[in-house]
Coordinates of N, CA and C in Angstrom, one line a residue:
X182 N 2.3 8.7 21.1 CA 1.1 7.4 21.2 C 1.9 6.4 21.7
X183 N 1.7 5.6 22.5 CA 2.5 4.5 22.8 C 2.1 3.1 21.7
X184 N 2.9 1.9 21.6 CA 2.6 1.3 21.0 C 1.4 0.4 21.1
X185 N 1.1 -0.4 20.4 CA -0.2 -1.2 20.4 C 0.2 -2.4 21.0
X186 N 1.6 -3.0 20.8 CA 2.1 -4.1 21.5 C 3.4 -3.8 22.0
X187 N 3.8 -4.1 23.5 CA 5.2 -4.1 24.0 C 5.7 -5.4 24.1
X188 N 6.8 -5.6 24.0 CA 8.3 -6.8 24.1 C 7.0 -8.1 24.7
X189 N 6.5 -7.7 26.3 CA 5.7 -8.8 27.0 C 4.7 -9.4 26.1
X190 N 3.8 -8.2 25.7 CA 2.3 -9.0 25.1 C 3.0 -9.9 23.9
X191 N 4.1 -9.3 23.3 CA 4.2 -9.9 21.9 C 4.8 -11.8 22.1
X192 N 5.6 -11.4 23.6 CA 6.2 -12.8 24.2 C 5.2 -13.7 24.5
X193 N 4.1 -13.0 25.2 CA 2.8 -13.9 25.9 C 1.9 -14.4 24.4
X194 N 2.0 -13.3 23.3 CA 1.2 -14.2 22.1 C 2.0 -15.1 21.6
X195 N 3.4 -15.1 20.9 CA 4.2 -15.7 20.6 C 4.1 -17.3 21.3
X196 N 3.6 -17.0 22.7 CA 3.9 -18.6 23.6 C 2.4 -19.0 23.5
X197 N 1.4 -18.2 23.1 CA 0.1 -18.5 22.9 C 0.1 -19.2 21.3
X198 N 0.5 -18.5 20.6 CA 0.6 -19.2 19.2 C 1.2 -20.7 19.1
X199 N 2.2 -20.7 19.9 CA 2.8 -22.1 19.8 C 2.1 -23.0 21.0
X200 N 1.7 -23.2 21.8 CA 0.7 -23.5 22.8 C -0.3 -22.7 22.9
X201 N -1.3 -23.0 22.2 CA -2.6 -22.3 22.7 C -3.2 -22.6 23.7
X202 N -3.0 -24.0 24.2 CA -3.7 -24.6 25.8 C -3.3 -24.1 26.8
X203 N -2.3 -23.5 27.1 CA -1.6 -22.8 27.9 C -2.5 -22.6 28.9
X204 N -2.4 -22.6 30.2 CA -3.0 -22.1 31.2 C -2.6 -20.8 31.4
X205 N -3.1 -19.9 32.3 CA -2.7 -18.7 33.0 C -1.1 -18.7 33.7
X206 N -1.5 -19.7 34.7 CA 0.0 -20.0 35.6 C 0.9 -20.6 34.8
X207 N 0.9 -21.2 33.7 CA 1.5 -21.8 32.8 C 2.6 -20.6 32.2
X208 N 1.7 -19.7 31.5 CA 2.5 -18.7 30.9 C 3.0 -18.1 31.3
X209 N 2.8 -17.6 32.8 CA 3.6 -16.8 34.1 C 4.9 -17.6 34.1
X210 N 4.6 -18.7 34.1 CA 6.3 -19.4 34.4 C 7.1 -19.3 33.8
X211 N 6.6 -19.9 32.2 CA 7.2 -19.3 31.8 C 7.8 -18.2 30.9
X212 N 7.4 -17.3 31.1 CA 7.3 -15.8 30.8 C 8.2 -15.2 31.9
X213 N 8.1 -15.4 33.3 CA 8.8 -15.3 34.2 C 8.3 -13.9 35.2
X214 N 6.5 -14.1 34.6 CA 6.0 -13.0 35.6 C 5.2 -13.3 36.2
X215 N 4.4 -12.6 36.8 CA 2.8 -12.7 38.2 C 2.3 -13.4 37.0
X216 N 1.2 -14.0 37.7 CA 0.0 -14.5 37.3 C -0.8 -13.6 37.0
X217 N -0.9 -12.5 38.2 CA -1.9 -11.4 37.6 C -1.4 -11.0 36.5
X218 N -0.2 -10.4 36.0 CA 0.0 -10.0 34.9 C 0.1 -10.5 33.6
X219 N 0.2 -11.7 33.5 CA -0.1 -12.7 32.5 C -1.9 -12.0 32.4
X220 N -2.5 -12.2 33.5 CA -4.2 -12.2 33.2 C -4.5 -10.8 32.8
X221 N -3.7 -10.0 33.4 CA -4.1 -8.3 33.0 C -3.6 -8.2 31.8
X222 N -2.6 -8.7 30.6 CA -2.4 -8.6 29.8 C -3.2 -9.1 28.9
X223 N -3.8 -10.6 28.9 CA -4.6 -11.0 28.2 C -5.8 -10.4 28.3
X224 N -6.8 -9.9 29.3 CA -7.8 -9.1 29.6 C -7.3 -7.5 28.6
X225 N -6.4 -7.1 28.7 CA -6.1 -5.9 27.9 C -6.4 -6.4 26.4
X226 N -5.3 -7.6 25.9 CA -5.4 -7.5 24.5 C -6.8 -7.9 24.3
X227 N -7.5 -8.8 24.8 CA -8.9 -9.1 24.4 C -9.8 -7.7 24.1
X228 N -9.6 -7.2 25.4 CA -10.4 -5.8 25.6 C -10.4 -4.7 24.1
X229 N -8.7 -4.9 23.6 CA -8.6 -4.2 22.8 C -8.8 -4.8 21.2
X230 N -9.0 -6.2 21.6 CA -9.8 -6.5 19.9 C -8.4 -7.3 19.3
X231 N -7.1 -7.3 20.0 CA -5.7 -7.7 19.4 C -6.0 -9.3 19.5
X232 N -6.8 -9.7 20.7 CA -6.5 -11.2 21.0 C -8.4 -12.0 21.1
X233 N -8.3 -12.1 19.8 CA -9.8 -12.8 19.4 C -10.5 -14.1 20.2
X234 N -9.5 -15.0 20.8 CA -9.9 -16.1 20.7 C -8.8 -17.4 20.9
X235 N -9.1 -18.7 21.0 CA -8.4 -19.6 21.1 C -8.8 -20.4 19.9
X236 N -9.0 -20.4 18.6 CA -9.6 -21.4 18.2 C -8.7 -22.3 17.6
X237 N -9.4 -23.8 17.4 CA -8.2 -24.9 17.0 C -8.1 -24.6 15.6
X238 N -6.7 -25.1 15.2 CA -5.9 -25.0 13.8 C -6.6 -26.1 13.4
X239 N -7.3 -26.2 12.1 CA -7.9 -27.3 11.6 C -7.5 -27.3 10.1
X240 N -7.2 -28.7 9.7 CA -6.6 -29.0 8.4 C -8.3 -29.1 7.3
X241 N -8.6 -28.0 6.8 CA -9.6 -28.3 6.1 C -9.2 -29.5 4.8
X242 N -8.4 -29.6 4.5 CA -8.2 -31.0 3.7 C -8.3 -32.1 4.3
X243 N -8.0 -32.3 5.4 CA -7.9 -34.0 6.1 C -9.5 -33.5 6.4
X244 N -10.7 -32.8 6.6 CA -11.9 -32.8 6.8 C -12.3 -32.8 5.5
X245 N -11.6 -33.3 4.3 CA -12.4 -33.3 3.1 C -12.6 -32.4 2.3
X246 N -12.0 -31.3 2.5 CA -12.1 -29.6 2.0 C -10.9 -29.6 1.2
X247 N -10.1 -30.5 0.2 CA -8.9 -30.6 -0.1 C -8.5 -29.5 -1.3
X248 N -9.6 -28.6 -1.6 CA -9.8 -28.0 -2.5 C -9.7 -26.5 -2.4
X249 N -9.1 -25.4 -2.4 CA -9.4 -24.0 -1.7 C -9.3 -23.5 -3.4
X250 N -9.9 -22.4 -3.2 CA -10.1 -21.7 -4.9 C -10.4 -20.2 -4.2
X251 N -10.0 -19.1 -5.1 CA -10.3 -17.6 -5.0 C -10.7 -17.0 -5.8
X252 N -12.0 -16.2 -5.7 CA -12.5 -15.7 -6.9 C -12.6 -14.3 -6.3
X253 N -12.7 -13.3 -7.7 CA -13.0 -11.8 -7.3 C -14.1 -11.6 -8.0
X254 N -15.0 -10.9 -7.3 CA -16.3 -10.6 -7.7 C -16.4 -9.0 -8.1
X255 N -17.0 -8.7 -9.3 CA -17.6 -7.7 -9.5 C -19.2 -7.6 -9.0
X256 N -19.6 -6.6 -8.1 CA -21.2 -6.4 -7.4 C -21.7 -5.4 -8.4
X257 N -22.9 -5.1 -7.8 CA -24.0 -4.3 -8.4 C -23.5 -2.8 -7.2
X258 N -22.9 -1.8 -7.7 CA -22.5 -0.7 -6.8 C -23.5 -0.2 -5.9
X259 N -22.9 -0.6 -4.5 CA -24.0 -0.1 -3.4 C -24.6 -1.3 -2.5
X260 N -24.1 -2.6 -3.1 CA -24.9 -3.6 -2.7 C -23.7 -4.7 -1.9
X261 N -23.3 -3.7 -1.4 CA -21.7 -4.7 -1.0 C -22.0 -5.5 0.3
X262 N -23.1 -5.1 1.2 CA -24.0 -5.6 2.3 C -24.7 -7.0 1.8
X263 N -25.5 -6.9 0.9 CA -26.4 -7.8 0.5 C -25.5 -9.3 -0.4
X264 N -24.5 -8.4 -0.6 CA -23.8 -9.8 -1.2 C -23.1 -10.6 -0.1
X265 N -22.7 -9.8 1.1 CA -21.8 -10.3 1.9 C -22.6 -11.3 2.5
X266 N -24.0 -10.7 2.9 CA -25.3 -11.5 3.6 C -25.6 -12.5 2.7
X267 N -25.1 -12.8 1.5 CA -25.7 -13.8 0.8 C -24.5 -15.3 0.7
X268 N -23.0 -14.6 0.6 CA -22.2 -15.3 0.3 C -21.8 -16.0 2.0
X269 N -22.2 -15.0 3.1 CA -22.1 -15.7 4.6 C -22.7 -17.0 4.3
X270 N -23.6 -16.8 3.7 CA -24.8 -18.0 3.8 C -24.8 -19.1 2.9
X271 N -23.4 -19.4 2.4 CA -22.9 -20.5 1.8 C -21.2 -21.2 2.7
X272 N -21.9 -22.3 3.1 CA -20.7 -23.1 4.2 C -19.4 -23.0 3.8
X273 N -19.0 -23.1 2.3 CA -17.6 -23.5 2.2 C -16.8 -22.0 1.7
X274 N -17.6 -20.8 2.0 CA -17.2 -19.7 1.3 C -16.4 -19.2 3.0
X275 N -14.9 -19.2 3.2 CA -14.4 -18.8 4.2 C -14.0 -17.9 4.8
X276 N -13.7 -16.7 3.8 CA -13.2 -15.4 3.9 C -13.9 -14.6 2.6
X277 N -14.2 -13.2 3.0 CA -14.6 -12.2 2.2 C -14.3 -10.9 2.6
X278 N -13.1 -10.0 1.5 CA -12.6 -9.4 1.9 C -13.6 -8.0 0.7
X279 N -13.2 -6.9 1.3 CA -13.9 -5.7 0.0 C -12.8 -5.1 -0.5
X280 N -12.2 -5.2 -1.7 CA -11.0 -4.7 -2.1 C -11.3 -3.6 -2.9
X281 N -9.7 -3.2 -3.3 CA -9.8 -1.8 -4.6 C -9.6 -2.7 -5.8
X282 N -9.6 -2.0 -6.9 CA -9.0 -2.9 -8.2 C -9.8 -3.4 -8.6
X283 N -9.5 -4.5 -9.6 CA -10.3 -4.6 -10.7 C -11.8 -5.5 -10.2
X284 N -11.4 -6.1 -8.9 CA -12.6 -6.6 -8.4 C -13.5 -5.9 -7.3
X285 N -14.7 -5.9 -6.5 CA -15.1 -5.6 -5.3 C -15.1 -6.5 -4.2
X286 N -14.8 -7.5 -4.8 CA -15.0 -8.7 -3.4 C -13.9 -9.8 -3.5
X287 N -13.0 -10.1 -2.5 CA -12.0 -11.1 -2.6 C -12.7 -12.2 -1.7
X288 N -12.7 -13.6 -2.6 CA -13.3 -14.4 -1.4 C -12.5 -15.6 -2.0
X289 N -12.3 -16.2 -0.5 CA -11.7 -17.6 -0.3 C -12.7 -18.9 -0.1
X290 N -12.8 -19.9 -0.8 CA -13.9 -21.1 -0.5 C -13.0 -22.3 -0.7
X291 N -13.4 -23.3 -0.4 CA -13.1 -24.7 0.2 C -14.2 -25.4 -0.8
X292 N -13.8 -26.4 -1.3 CA -14.3 -27.8 -1.9 C -13.9 -29.0 -2.0
X293 N -14.7 -29.8 -2.2 CA -13.9 -31.5 -1.8 C -13.7 -32.0 -3.0
X294 N -13.8 -31.2 -4.3 CA -12.9 -31.6 -5.5 C -13.7 -30.6 -6.5
X295 N -13.1 -31.2 -8.0 CA -14.1 -30.0 -8.8 C -15.1 -29.9 -9.5
X296 N -15.7 -30.8 -8.9 CA -17.1 -30.7 -9.3 C -18.0 -30.3 -7.9
X297 N -17.7 -30.1 -7.1 CA -17.8 -29.7 -5.9 C -18.1 -28.4 -5.8
X298 N -16.5 -27.9 -6.4 CA -16.2 -26.5 -6.4 C -16.9 -25.5 -7.8
X299 N -17.5 -26.4 -8.8 CA -18.0 -26.0 -10.0 C -19.6 -25.5 -8.8
X300 N -20.3 -26.3 -7.9 CA -21.4 -26.1 -7.2 C -21.0 -24.8 -6.6
X301 N -20.2 -25.0 -5.7 CA -19.8 -23.9 -5.0 C -20.1 -22.7 -5.6
X302 N -19.3 -22.6 -7.0 CA -19.0 -21.4 -7.7 C -20.3 -20.9 -8.2
X303 N -21.2 -22.2 -8.5 CA -22.6 -21.5 -8.9 C -23.4 -20.8 -8.2
X304 N -23.3 -21.6 -7.2 CA -24.3 -20.6 -5.5 C -23.2 -19.1 -5.5
X305 N -22.2 -18.9 -5.4 CA -21.7 -17.4 -5.5 C -21.8 -16.9 -6.9
X306 N -21.8 -17.1 -7.9 CA -22.5 -16.3 -8.8 C -24.2 -16.4 -8.8
X307 N -24.7 -17.3 -8.2 CA -26.1 -16.9 -8.0 C -26.8 -15.9 -7.0
X308 N -25.7 -15.4 -6.6 CA -25.9 -14.4 -5.1 C -26.2 -13.0 -5.8
X309 N -27.6 -13.0 -5.0 CA -28.0 -11.3 -6.1 C -27.0 -10.5 -5.6
X310 N -26.6 -9.6 -7.0 CA -25.8 -8.3 -7.3 C -24.9 -9.0 -7.6
X311 N -24.2 -10.2 -7.8 CA -23.1 -10.5 -8.4 C -23.2 -10.7 -9.8
X312 N -22.2 -9.7 -10.3 CA -22.2 -9.2 -11.6 C -21.5 -10.2 -12.6
X313 N -19.7 -10.6 -11.9 CA -19.1 -10.8 -12.7 C -18.1 -11.5 -11.8
X314 N -17.8 -13.2 -11.9 CA -16.6 -13.9 -11.2 C -15.3 -14.1 -11.8
X315 N -14.1 -14.1 -11.8 CA -13.1 -14.6 -11.9 C -12.8 -16.0 -10.8
X316 N -12.4 -17.0 -11.1 CA -12.1 -17.8 -10.0 C -10.8 -18.5 -10.4
X317 N -9.9 -18.7 -9.1 CA -8.5 -19.0 -9.3 C -8.5 -20.5 -8.5
X318 N -7.8 -21.6 -8.7 CA -7.8 -22.6 -7.6 C -6.5 -22.8 -7.5
X319 N -6.0 -22.6 -5.8 CA -4.7 -22.9 -5.1 C -4.6 -23.9 -5.4
X320 N -3.2 -24.2 -5.7 CA -2.5 -25.0 -6.3 C -1.2 -25.3 -5.2
X321 N -0.7 -24.9 -4.4 CA -0.3 -24.8 -3.0 C -0.3 -24.0 -2.1
X322 N 0.2 -23.9 -1.0 CA 0.4 -22.6 0.2 C 1.9 -22.0 0.6
X323 N 2.5 -21.9 -0.2 CA 4.1 -21.3 -0.2 C 4.0 -20.6 1.2
X324 N 3.4 -19.7 1.5 CA 3.4 -19.1 2.8 C 2.0 -19.1 3.5
X325 N 1.7 -19.7 4.3 CA 0.3 -20.2 4.8 C 0.2 -18.8 5.6
X326 N -1.2 -18.7 6.3 CA -1.5 -17.3 7.3 C -0.5 -17.5 8.7
X327 N 0.0 -16.2 8.8 CA 0.9 -16.2 9.9 C 0.9 -14.7 10.6
X328 N 1.2 -14.9 11.5 CA 1.9 -13.5 12.3 C 2.5 -13.6 13.0
X329 N 3.5 -14.5 13.1 CA 4.8 -15.0 14.0 C 5.9 -14.1 13.7
X330 N 6.1 -13.8 12.1 CA 7.5 -12.6 12.2 C 7.0 -11.3 12.7
X331 N 5.7 -10.9 12.8 CA 5.4 -9.7 13.4 C 5.4 -9.6 15.1
X332 N 5.1 -11.0 15.4 CA 5.2 -10.8 16.6 C 6.5 -11.1 17.3
X333 N 7.7 -11.5 16.7 CA 8.7 -11.9 16.7 C 9.7 -10.5 16.8
X334 N 9.2 -9.7 15.8 CA 10.1 -8.7 15.7 C 9.9 -7.8 17.2
X335 N 8.3 -7.9 17.4 CA 7.8 -6.8 18.7 C 8.6 -7.4 19.7
X336 N 8.9 -9.0 19.8 CA 9.6 -9.3 21.1 C 10.8 -9.1 21.2
X337 N 11.8 -8.8 20.1 CA 12.9 -8.2 20.0 C 13.3 -7.3 20.5
X338 N 12.0 -6.0 20.8 CA 12.4 -4.6 20.5 C 12.3 -4.6 22.2

């Protein structure tokens, strides 16, 4: 089985991670390959679901959502879809993961302050089939979301 990403794919993704607004021609120039090669790689990475787009990196705190919290939810068995649908209707819910262990769902949410977090938690707890929740407030982000080390490893291969 061939690798999911080769060295050129990794170098291209690193380049776009650092400078997401670069055009295909500039990527080709910096990588030392043909424009068509870069376009074909981007198309293939998109088709395979590896590259999902180029969303801007947003600072939620600068947007007024300076508080991040995580909740572990225990839900009624067999009701994950309904709970996920209800959670997706809460604007401050940023991510939801189905998990193993103590809880069934792991939720990342944001709020403007503690009072606002209470409102968000009340909405989460009020979702149908949510049986129990445990919420923790994030104090800092010592390791922010990242993929760079993985891409760098592939680019060195």
